[in-house]
Amino acid sequence: MLSFFTLALFAAPAVHAAGPSFFLRDATTASPNTTTNATIDMVSASWYAGWHAQDFPLSNVSWDKYTHLTYSFASTVPSVNNVSLDASDAELLPQFVSMAHQNGVKALVSTGGWGGSQYFSTDVNSPANRSTFVKTITSFAQQFQLDGIDFDWEYPGTQGIGCNNVSPNDTSNFLAFLQELRADPVGKNLIVTAATPLVPWKDASGVSLTNVSAFADVLDWIAIMNYDVWGSWSTSVGPNSPLNDTCAPAADQQGSAVSAVKAWTAAGIPSHQIVLGVASYGHSFHVTPEDAIECDDDNSALATYPSFDAAEQPLGDKWDALTNTDQCGQTSGPSGVFDFFGLIDAGFLFPNGSVAEGIDYRFDECSQTAYVYNETSEVMVSFDDAKAFAAKGDFIKSNNLRGFAVWEAGGDSDDILLDSIRSAAGFEDDDNESTSAAPSPTHVSSGSNSGSGSSSGSSNNAGDTPKNSPAPAPAPTQASSGSSGSDNGSSGNSNTDSGDAPIAPAPAPSSANSGNRIAQTSAHAASMFTPIATSPVAVSPSAVPTDVSAPPTASAPAASPTSTDDGDGW
């Protein structure tokens, strides 16, 4: 989750009217549940990265444009009795919840993430552990007066960061845990969501499930993480967050919003229980002019899948770092991630989100995503601009999806992206006069917007596993959690029941799920890789009474919790 976005001269007043509309009749009618968005509350959401609070304080959040905000992250730890927050998060989270409630916004916390999912498997691997973990989660929700919990397990039954505990029974155990959580007097009143990859979770044999309808009974919605589909770990430049890829060459069909929604609805999740995860950031690549520009007799255009120099990873925006160490202790170079605001800071875009002078631009009509290129620095960035966000908003509205969730709130600039997707998806803003202008090219020919050369019309099999596997060594694997990664996740945890024997950590799978978000990308989380001097704080089932039927609603700022509740360290 992250952020990015020609002069007003190129302004297009109705961005959402441009481009094709992707209506998935087969996918959205696959579910027997025929509820429409007219009868449910739409979701306008974002994840708030606590480690970026200094640059993007809570006072900068456009609370009136959100229905839900999710604080990231609480992490799993070796003990099933606790989840972990950095001490700085423990101080900021009560303020986050208070401000959300004062503005009529539901406040959630995301548990896990790329760097905080090491112990999910052992937390749910036995009846005893599941019962304890239910108490841990409900106590955590009560202590911080949360409206809900987002489970961002990356990934059940599949290795993520590289040192996670993994069991072939992860998905079935996860379902059993969620069912027990919903039977709890506190848990039944929580908003419970899950961030997911582009394809349904794995079964015990390692194959994507074809029936996940039982999850629809216990989750309010899933948020499909449709980003990090292409990045520095890929074999070529490609769209970070493709809306569609059925029109791309077969080898370039790595997954998209279209294929993901088809896969999840076909497996039993109704469309109105699907929130589309969208990215306010992009990935950069070092590309020579010879590879970056496609030329014919009459036109030149940016290539959409050019080769790049993997040995020369560009440094991203101010949230990137030259070196990063993840929770497994692995060190990598810069992520090359540019948030939308970072593209403005770096001179790729003007402050209004249009393309800056001297920058090449292409809007790929197949993936409905944008590319910019600086010939001087030889840096190309694949990202979503206002036009791309509008296309995703149209897709949400046309296919009866529940809404959207942006990674991350702080990545945008002046709500250029947020306003665009809200307008196209059908959200009404009293003070939003118009959608932000779509960027236009400066010196790339008009043919560059045609998308020619990037698509073949080959069909996409819904549910095909994305192939964007990051190489364990050179590909960045920056973490997204505030906990340290000192434990290798393979043994020695202090959970109360052995349950399923964890599988030894393995290298990233050859068909990795997309949506690693900070996974391979976020040098942004550099501040999270080095634990702060103060001890993390912990919550345990004994910390909060469990006879409350629902989490209380905050009417005033809550006092910051201390780290002395039971000495367990969060």
XYZ file of C-alpha atoms in Angstrom:
570
model
C 0.000 0.000 0.000
C 1.740 3.459 -1.027
C 1.224 6.729 -3.392
C 1.680 8.700 -6.932
C 0.226 10.913 -9.642
C 0.666 17.627 -17.628
C -0.392 20.786 -16.975
C -3.967 21.976 -16.447
C -3.879 22.498 -20.174
C -4.409 18.761 -20.582
C -7.261 18.510 -18.075
C -10.035 16.060 -18.898
C -13.114 16.971 -16.835
C -14.644 13.499 -16.597
C -11.840 11.034 -16.099
C -14.131 8.177 -15.235
C -15.803 8.350 -18.622
C -12.626 7.309 -20.430
C -11.547 3.782 -21.223
C -13.408 0.483 -21.477
C -15.762 -0.831 -18.834
C -15.153 -4.343 -17.515
C -18.428 -5.979 -16.541
C -18.007 -9.537 -15.294
C -21.471 -10.956 -15.857
C -20.381 -14.557 -15.328
C -18.352 -13.733 -12.258
C -20.805 -11.516 -10.457
C -23.778 -13.776 -11.056
C -21.921 -16.876 -9.904
C -23.018 -16.342 -6.325
C -26.544 -17.289 -5.235
C -26.581 -14.159 -3.087
C -28.166 -11.412 -5.167
C -27.796 -8.518 -2.749
C -26.956 -5.295 -4.568
C -25.006 -2.255 -3.503
C -28.299 -0.420 -3.143
C -29.057 -2.517 -0.054
C -25.650 -2.526 1.636
C -23.232 0.088 2.875
C -20.433 0.736 0.417
C -16.857 0.713 1.698
C -14.475 3.614 1.106
C -11.405 2.512 3.017
C -7.675 2.813 3.383
C -4.908 1.354 5.453
C -3.087 3.854 7.671
C 0.607 3.039 8.135
C 1.512 4.098 11.661
C 5.228 4.250 10.864
C 4.555 7.103 8.434
C 2.694 9.206 10.992
C 5.477 11.781 11.196
C 5.092 12.593 7.497
C 1.367 11.895 7.329
C -0.195 12.670 10.725
C -3.752 11.769 11.607
C -4.734 15.406 11.126
C -3.963 15.017 7.402
C -6.461 12.193 6.902
C -9.571 13.172 4.920
C -11.849 11.462 7.409
C -15.012 12.669 5.691
C -14.130 10.657 2.577
C -13.796 7.310 4.332
C -16.232 4.847 5.847
C -13.483 2.649 7.334
C -9.811 3.178 8.229
C -7.512 0.297 9.117
C -4.420 0.865 11.248
C -1.385 -1.175 10.204
C -0.040 -3.382 11.750
C -0.361 -5.574 14.807
C 1.930 -8.585 14.470
C 1.719 -12.200 15.499
C 4.331 -13.321 18.039
C 5.590 -16.690 19.343
C 2.998 -16.679 22.136
C -0.620 -17.224 21.123
C -1.568 -15.117 24.148
C -0.344 -11.895 22.558
C -0.201 -9.788 19.446
C 2.462 -7.125 19.044
C 2.511 -3.378 18.530
C 5.527 -1.106 18.594
C 5.388 1.246 21.566
C 4.872 4.167 19.185
C 1.844 2.394 17.689
C 0.432 1.742 21.154
C 0.525 5.492 21.764
C -0.879 6.453 18.370
C -3.585 3.805 18.030
C -5.909 5.266 20.713
C -5.673 8.637 18.950
C -6.452 6.947 15.633
C -9.538 5.245 17.078
C -10.736 8.406 18.796
C -10.415 10.544 15.661
C -12.123 7.885 13.559
C -15.088 7.680 15.916
C -15.354 11.448 16.201
C -15.687 11.533 12.413
C -18.132 8.653 12.131
C -15.513 6.321 10.642
C -15.130 2.673 11.645
C -11.695 1.940 13.126
C -10.014 -1.389 12.444
C -6.538 -2.798 13.001
C -4.822 -5.027 10.483
C -3.084 -8.011 12.046
C -0.214 -9.643 10.195
C 1.055 -8.103 6.996
C 4.127 -9.229 5.088
C 6.396 -8.976 8.110
C 3.944 -9.871 10.875
C 2.453 -13.184 9.743
C 5.170 -15.500 11.063
C 3.049 -17.121 13.764
C -0.477 -17.148 12.339
C -0.124 -20.829 11.508
C 0.673 -21.875 15.068
C -1.901 -19.456 16.500
C -4.703 -21.435 14.831
C -3.253 -24.941 14.485
C -5.193 -26.622 17.314
C -8.506 -26.218 19.152
C -6.704 -24.987 22.266
C -4.699 -22.394 20.360
C -7.709 -21.199 18.402
C -9.697 -20.627 21.584
C -6.816 -18.723 23.138
C -6.259 -16.657 20.001
C -9.952 -15.724 19.939
C -9.553 -14.343 23.463
C -6.369 -12.532 22.433
C -8.061 -10.865 19.459
C -11.265 -9.929 21.272
C -9.321 -8.554 24.241
C -7.177 -6.517 21.863
C -10.306 -5.146 20.172
C -11.866 -4.225 23.506
C -8.738 -2.633 24.927
C -8.440 -0.253 21.979
C -12.200 0.153 21.391
C -11.909 -1.180 17.854
C -14.824 -1.694 15.510
C -13.103 -4.519 13.717
C -10.063 -6.610 12.847
C -8.534 -7.117 9.421
C -6.630 -10.402 9.100
C -3.764 -9.916 6.680
C -2.214 -13.381 6.753
C 0.423 -13.593 4.040
C -0.267 -16.428 3.324
C -2.242 -19.447 4.643
C -0.597 -22.631 3.432
C 2.046 -20.724 1.474
C 5.355 -19.259 2.541
C 5.450 -15.483 2.489
C 8.391 -13.482 3.782
C 10.552 -16.594 4.102
C 10.520 -17.437 7.818
C 6.817 -17.987 8.475
C 5.472 -21.067 10.185
C 3.422 -22.888 7.545
C 1.108 -25.898 7.664
C -0.836 -27.586 4.849
C -3.903 -27.226 7.082
C -3.570 -23.449 7.467
C -6.660 -22.532 5.456
C -8.986 -24.998 7.178
C -7.579 -23.968 10.559
C -8.085 -20.306 9.668
C -11.728 -20.996 8.863
C -12.225 -22.884 12.143
C -10.693 -19.946 14.018
C -12.958 -17.416 12.282
C -16.010 -19.545 13.038
C -15.072 -19.649 16.715
C -14.414 -15.903 16.686
C -17.920 -15.329 15.313
C -19.386 -17.510 18.058
C -17.733 -15.346 20.705
C -19.970 -12.688 22.353
C -17.473 -9.970 21.431
C -16.309 -11.374 18.121
C -19.811 -11.687 16.715
C -20.168 -7.894 16.822
C -16.812 -7.044 15.266
C -16.254 -6.156 11.636
C -14.053 -9.028 10.480
C -12.242 -8.797 7.149
C -9.353 -10.491 5.372
C -6.788 -9.158 2.916
C -6.287 -11.751 0.194
C -4.109 -12.584 -2.807
C -5.513 -12.629 -6.338
C -6.547 -16.276 -6.122
C -8.295 -18.187 -3.319
C -6.200 -19.613 -0.508
C -4.547 -23.018 -0.812
C -6.013 -26.318 0.300
C -3.972 -29.019 2.052
C -2.552 -30.187 -1.277
C -1.318 -26.717 -2.202
C -3.996 -26.016 -4.818
C -6.245 -22.948 -4.768
C -9.609 -23.801 -3.261
C -12.604 -23.911 -5.575
C -15.103 -23.447 -2.739
C -14.510 -20.811 -0.065
C -18.186 -20.042 0.537
C -17.859 -20.889 4.240
C -15.579 -17.861 4.599
C -18.406 -15.666 3.299
C -20.415 -16.663 6.376
C -17.780 -15.387 8.822
C -16.133 -12.456 7.006
C -17.790 -9.131 6.323
C -15.658 -8.839 3.204
C -12.346 -9.724 1.648
C -9.987 -7.068 0.282
C -8.212 -8.394 -2.810
C -4.666 -7.017 -2.837
C -4.454 -6.196 -6.541
C -0.964 -4.721 -6.508
C 2.681 -5.813 -6.674
C 1.679 -7.942 -9.638
C 4.855 -6.755 -11.378
C 7.953 -5.319 -9.728
C 11.711 -5.542 -9.395
C 11.465 -9.335 -8.939
C 9.785 -9.743 -12.356
C 11.398 -10.631 -15.666
C 10.332 -7.351 -17.279
C 8.602 -4.100 -16.469
C 4.854 -4.565 -16.085
C 1.764 -3.015 -14.494
C 1.867 -2.815 -10.707
C -1.910 -2.982 -10.365
C -3.548 -4.158 -13.611
C -7.290 -3.826 -13.890
C -7.278 -6.349 -16.721
C -4.706 -8.477 -18.496
C -6.781 -10.728 -20.739
C -5.730 -8.473 -23.625
C -2.018 -8.878 -22.852
C 0.237 -11.518 -24.400
C -0.235 -14.866 -22.672
C 3.183 -14.690 -21.018
C 2.275 -11.327 -19.489
C -0.997 -12.445 -17.916
C 0.150 -12.523 -14.299
C -3.210 -11.689 -12.729
C -5.455 -8.648 -12.455
C -8.552 -7.276 -10.775
C -10.684 -8.904 -13.465
C -9.165 -12.363 -13.024
C -9.149 -12.040 -9.229
C -12.823 -11.132 -8.938
C -13.695 -13.973 -11.301
C -11.687 -16.430 -9.215
C -13.091 -15.409 -5.832
C -16.726 -15.146 -6.957
C -16.503 -18.486 -8.747
C -15.233 -19.953 -5.466
C -18.219 -18.646 -3.532
C -17.527 -15.113 -2.287
C -20.401 -12.846 -3.393
C -19.325 -9.746 -5.275
C -20.852 -7.506 -2.617
C -18.413 -9.047 -0.124
C -15.392 -8.098 -2.227
C -13.452 -4.874 -1.694
C -10.849 -4.066 -4.337
C -7.419 -3.229 -2.954
C -5.816 -0.405 -4.923
C -2.325 1.080 -4.774
C -1.302 4.697 -4.316
C 2.253 3.767 -5.313
C 4.242 2.327 -8.179
C 7.421 0.390 -8.899
C 10.454 1.864 -10.629
C 12.906 0.217 -13.009
C 16.184 1.158 -14.689
C 15.377 1.002 -18.414
C 17.580 2.194 -21.273
C 16.005 4.486 -23.902
C 16.465 1.746 -26.505
C 14.282 -0.593 -24.454
C 11.883 2.046 -23.149
C 10.704 3.481 -26.475
C 8.902 1.539 -29.187
C 9.214 3.155 -32.614
C 7.701 2.594 -36.026
C 7.673 4.729 -39.156
C 5.128 7.205 -37.812
C 4.942 6.963 -34.032
C 6.889 6.326 -30.876
C 5.481 5.126 -27.585
C 6.615 3.814 -24.242
C 6.858 0.050 -24.172
C 4.644 -1.607 -21.558
C 6.755 -4.722 -20.911
C 10.356 -3.630 -21.619
C 13.403 -5.352 -20.191
C 15.197 -3.628 -17.317
C 18.525 -3.778 -15.508
C 17.836 -5.657 -12.275
C 21.324 -4.846 -10.994
C 20.571 -1.115 -11.019
C 17.474 -0.729 -8.863
C 16.538 2.965 -8.653
C 16.018 4.526 -5.245
C 12.371 5.375 -4.708
C 10.886 8.347 -2.884
C 11.684 9.647 0.609
C 10.106 6.593 2.220
C 12.592 4.322 0.467
C 16.059 3.493 1.805
C 19.346 2.314 0.338
C 19.337 -0.815 2.500
C 16.545 -2.624 4.289
C 16.464 -5.573 6.662
C 13.307 -7.625 7.042
C 11.903 -9.658 9.928
C 13.808 -12.731 8.773
C 17.086 -10.838 8.967
C 17.503 -10.650 5.200
C 19.049 -7.453 3.855
C 18.233 -5.965 0.468
C 18.751 -2.756 -1.436
C 16.204 -0.058 -2.230
C 12.670 -1.082 -3.102
C 12.361 1.506 -5.857
C 8.834 2.320 -4.725
C 7.415 5.730 -5.557
C 4.269 6.842 -3.807
C 2.030 9.152 -5.778
C 3.306 12.145 -3.823
C 6.825 10.849 -4.448
C 6.323 11.024 -8.205
C 5.419 14.666 -7.751
C 8.418 15.298 -5.506
C 10.724 13.583 -8.017
C 9.497 15.688 -10.932
C 7.654 12.979 -12.849
C 4.330 14.709 -12.227
C 3.107 18.226 -11.599
C 1.346 18.914 -8.263
C -2.061 18.468 -9.921
C -1.115 14.922 -10.966
C -0.490 15.690 -14.621
C 2.702 14.693 -16.399
C 5.641 17.060 -15.966
C 7.502 18.583 -18.884
C 10.183 16.355 -20.362
C 8.629 13.165 -18.980
C 7.332 10.447 -21.299
C 3.909 9.043 -20.448
C 1.748 6.186 -21.583
C -1.638 4.991 -20.428
C -1.889 1.301 -21.225
C -5.430 0.620 -22.407
C -5.121 -3.090 -21.660
C -4.116 -2.939 -17.994
C -5.674 0.521 -17.510
C -2.522 1.707 -15.740
C 0.028 4.452 -16.333
C 3.748 4.570 -17.079
C 6.163 7.499 -16.855
C 9.770 7.598 -18.027
C 12.657 9.991 -17.487
C 15.130 9.529 -20.339
C 17.849 11.419 -18.473
C 17.833 9.218 -15.377
C 16.594 6.179 -17.353
C 13.956 5.485 -14.707
C 10.542 4.088 -15.652
C 7.685 3.855 -13.144
C 4.555 1.736 -13.450
C 1.768 3.204 -11.312
C -1.881 4.211 -11.067
C -2.836 7.798 -11.834
C -6.248 9.448 -11.532
C -7.403 7.882 -14.797
C -6.389 4.416 -13.590
C -8.171 4.919 -10.270
C -11.283 6.084 -12.120
C -11.225 2.933 -14.244
C -11.094 0.835 -11.085
C -13.963 2.849 -9.627
C -16.032 2.121 -12.744
C -15.162 -1.557 -12.378
C -16.291 -1.570 -8.736
C -19.603 0.055 -9.620
C -20.269 -2.046 -12.730
C -19.586 -5.328 -10.960
C -21.440 -4.673 -7.710
C -18.319 -4.820 -5.558
C -18.487 -3.610 -1.960
C -15.970 -0.800 -2.468
C -12.244 -0.141 -2.362
C -9.333 -0.016 0.068
C -6.202 2.014 -0.667
C -2.702 1.064 0.379
C -1.937 3.501 1.828
C -3.695 6.694 2.889
C -0.457 8.678 3.112
C 0.647 7.870 -0.424
C -1.837 10.117 -2.188
C -1.398 13.834 -2.832
C -4.260 16.271 -2.243
C -6.688 13.335 -2.569
C -6.130 13.190 -6.329
C -6.449 9.413 -6.392
C -9.041 9.149 -3.633
C -11.383 11.663 -5.241
C -11.063 9.936 -8.602
C -12.011 6.453 -7.432
C -14.753 7.718 -5.123
C -16.368 9.673 -7.934
C -16.236 6.792 -10.410
C -17.446 4.220 -7.868
C -20.486 6.344 -7.049
C -19.587 7.949 -3.719
C -20.939 11.456 -3.342
C -18.882 14.315 -1.926
C -20.583 17.555 -0.958
C -17.454 19.581 -1.618
C -15.910 17.529 -4.444
C -16.547 19.654 -7.505
C -14.840 17.497 -10.118
C -12.608 14.514 -10.639
C -8.909 15.170 -10.993
C -7.536 15.538 -14.478
C -6.002 12.603 -16.286
C -2.342 13.054 -17.087
C -1.377 13.500 -20.712
C 1.892 12.828 -22.511
C 4.345 15.616 -23.194
C 6.436 14.407 -26.091
C 5.334 10.864 -26.725
C 3.176 10.737 -29.831
C -0.593 10.499 -29.669
C -0.278 6.867 -30.672
C 1.112 6.106 -27.250
C -2.343 6.008 -25.729
C -3.612 3.346 -28.069
C -2.081 0.481 -26.170
C -0.789 -0.992 -29.427
C 2.004 -3.472 -29.058
C 0.977 -4.472 -25.543
C -1.931 -6.797 -26.140
C -2.668 -9.900 -28.144
C -6.256 -10.624 -27.244
C -5.334 -13.952 -25.718
C -7.763 -15.249 -23.118
C -7.078 -15.392 -19.418
C -8.055 -18.371 -17.295
C -9.731 -16.980 -14.200
C -7.941 -17.988 -11.063
C -4.562 -18.686 -12.640
C -1.935 -18.208 -9.979
C 0.085 -15.035 -10.540
C 3.706 -15.765 -11.348
C 5.295 -12.708 -9.807
C 7.600 -14.687 -7.549
C 10.300 -12.562 -5.949
C 13.714 -14.148 -6.008
C 14.779 -14.740 -2.397
C 18.099 -12.954 -2.749
C 18.121 -9.934 -5.072
C 14.425 -9.140 -4.995
C 13.553 -6.782 -2.131
C 11.532 -8.405 0.618
C 10.940 -5.432 2.854
C 8.602 -6.122 5.721
C 5.479 -4.349 6.706
C 5.176 -4.971 10.380
C 6.463 -3.305 13.475
C 7.773 -6.414 15.162
C 11.320 -7.621 14.964
C 12.044 -10.736 12.974
C 14.589 -12.374 15.236
C 12.826 -15.745 15.301
C 13.134 -17.825 12.143
C 9.592 -19.064 12.539
C 10.412 -22.737 12.130
C 10.591 -23.920 15.730
C 10.744 -22.929 19.349
C 7.510 -20.986 19.537
C 5.747 -20.878 22.861
C 2.209 -21.579 21.688
C 0.203 -23.645 24.099
C -0.459 -26.600 21.809
C 1.681 -28.234 19.180
C -1.167 -28.996 16.795
C -0.047 -29.352 13.186
C 3.699 -29.555 12.828
C 4.895 -26.427 11.040
C 6.540 -26.921 7.686
C 10.112 -25.701 7.613
C 10.436 -22.269 5.999
C 10.989 -22.482 2.269
C 12.062 -19.995 -0.388
C 9.356 -17.849 -1.948
C 7.126 -20.129 -4.066
C 7.519 -20.095 -7.825
C 3.953 -18.880 -8.186
C 3.823 -16.306 -5.422
C 0.638 -14.474 -4.633
C 0.497 -10.861 -5.629
C -0.426 -8.270 -3.094
C 2.747 -8.503 -1.047
C 2.325 -4.790 -0.702
C 5.198 -3.980 1.474
C 6.323 -7.469 0.763
C 8.924 -6.956 -1.881
C 8.364 -3.277 -2.052
C 8.486 -1.344 1.046
C 11.665 0.108 1.963
C 9.031 2.457 3.234
C 8.959 0.329 6.314
C 12.633 0.934 6.994
C 11.776 2.509 10.326
C 9.960 -0.667 11.274
C 12.896 -2.968 10.688
C 14.881 -1.633 13.637
C 12.874 -2.027 16.852
C 12.652 1.126 18.903
C 14.414 1.228 22.240
C 11.272 1.067 24.332
C 9.769 -2.374 24.779
C 6.744 -3.278 22.694
C 3.479 -3.585 24.558
C 1.302 -6.668 24.768
C -2.317 -7.601 25.211
C -3.379 -10.921 26.651
C -6.807 -12.422 27.352
C -6.510 -11.475 31.016
C -5.880 -7.831 30.246
C -9.508 -6.976 29.518
C -12.798 -8.367 30.869
C -14.422 -10.723 28.359
C -18.048 -10.331 29.425
C -18.698 -7.332 27.206
C -21.012 -8.181 24.331
C -19.685 -5.543 21.961
C -16.696 -3.239 21.701
C -17.455 0.166 23.236
C -17.691 3.218 21.057
C -15.130 5.887 21.783
C -16.583 9.295 22.493
C -13.381 10.905 23.686
C -9.682 10.250 23.205
C -8.672 7.143 25.091
C -5.727 7.155 27.406
C -2.577 5.684 25.932
C -2.076 2.112 27.150
C 0.977 1.196 29.130
C 3.279 -1.737 28.627
C 2.973 -3.013 32.177
C -0.249 -4.992 31.990
C 1.216 -8.449 32.479
C 4.837 -8.190 31.496
C 4.414 -10.271 28.367
C 5.784 -7.667 25.960
C 3.715 -6.941 22.843
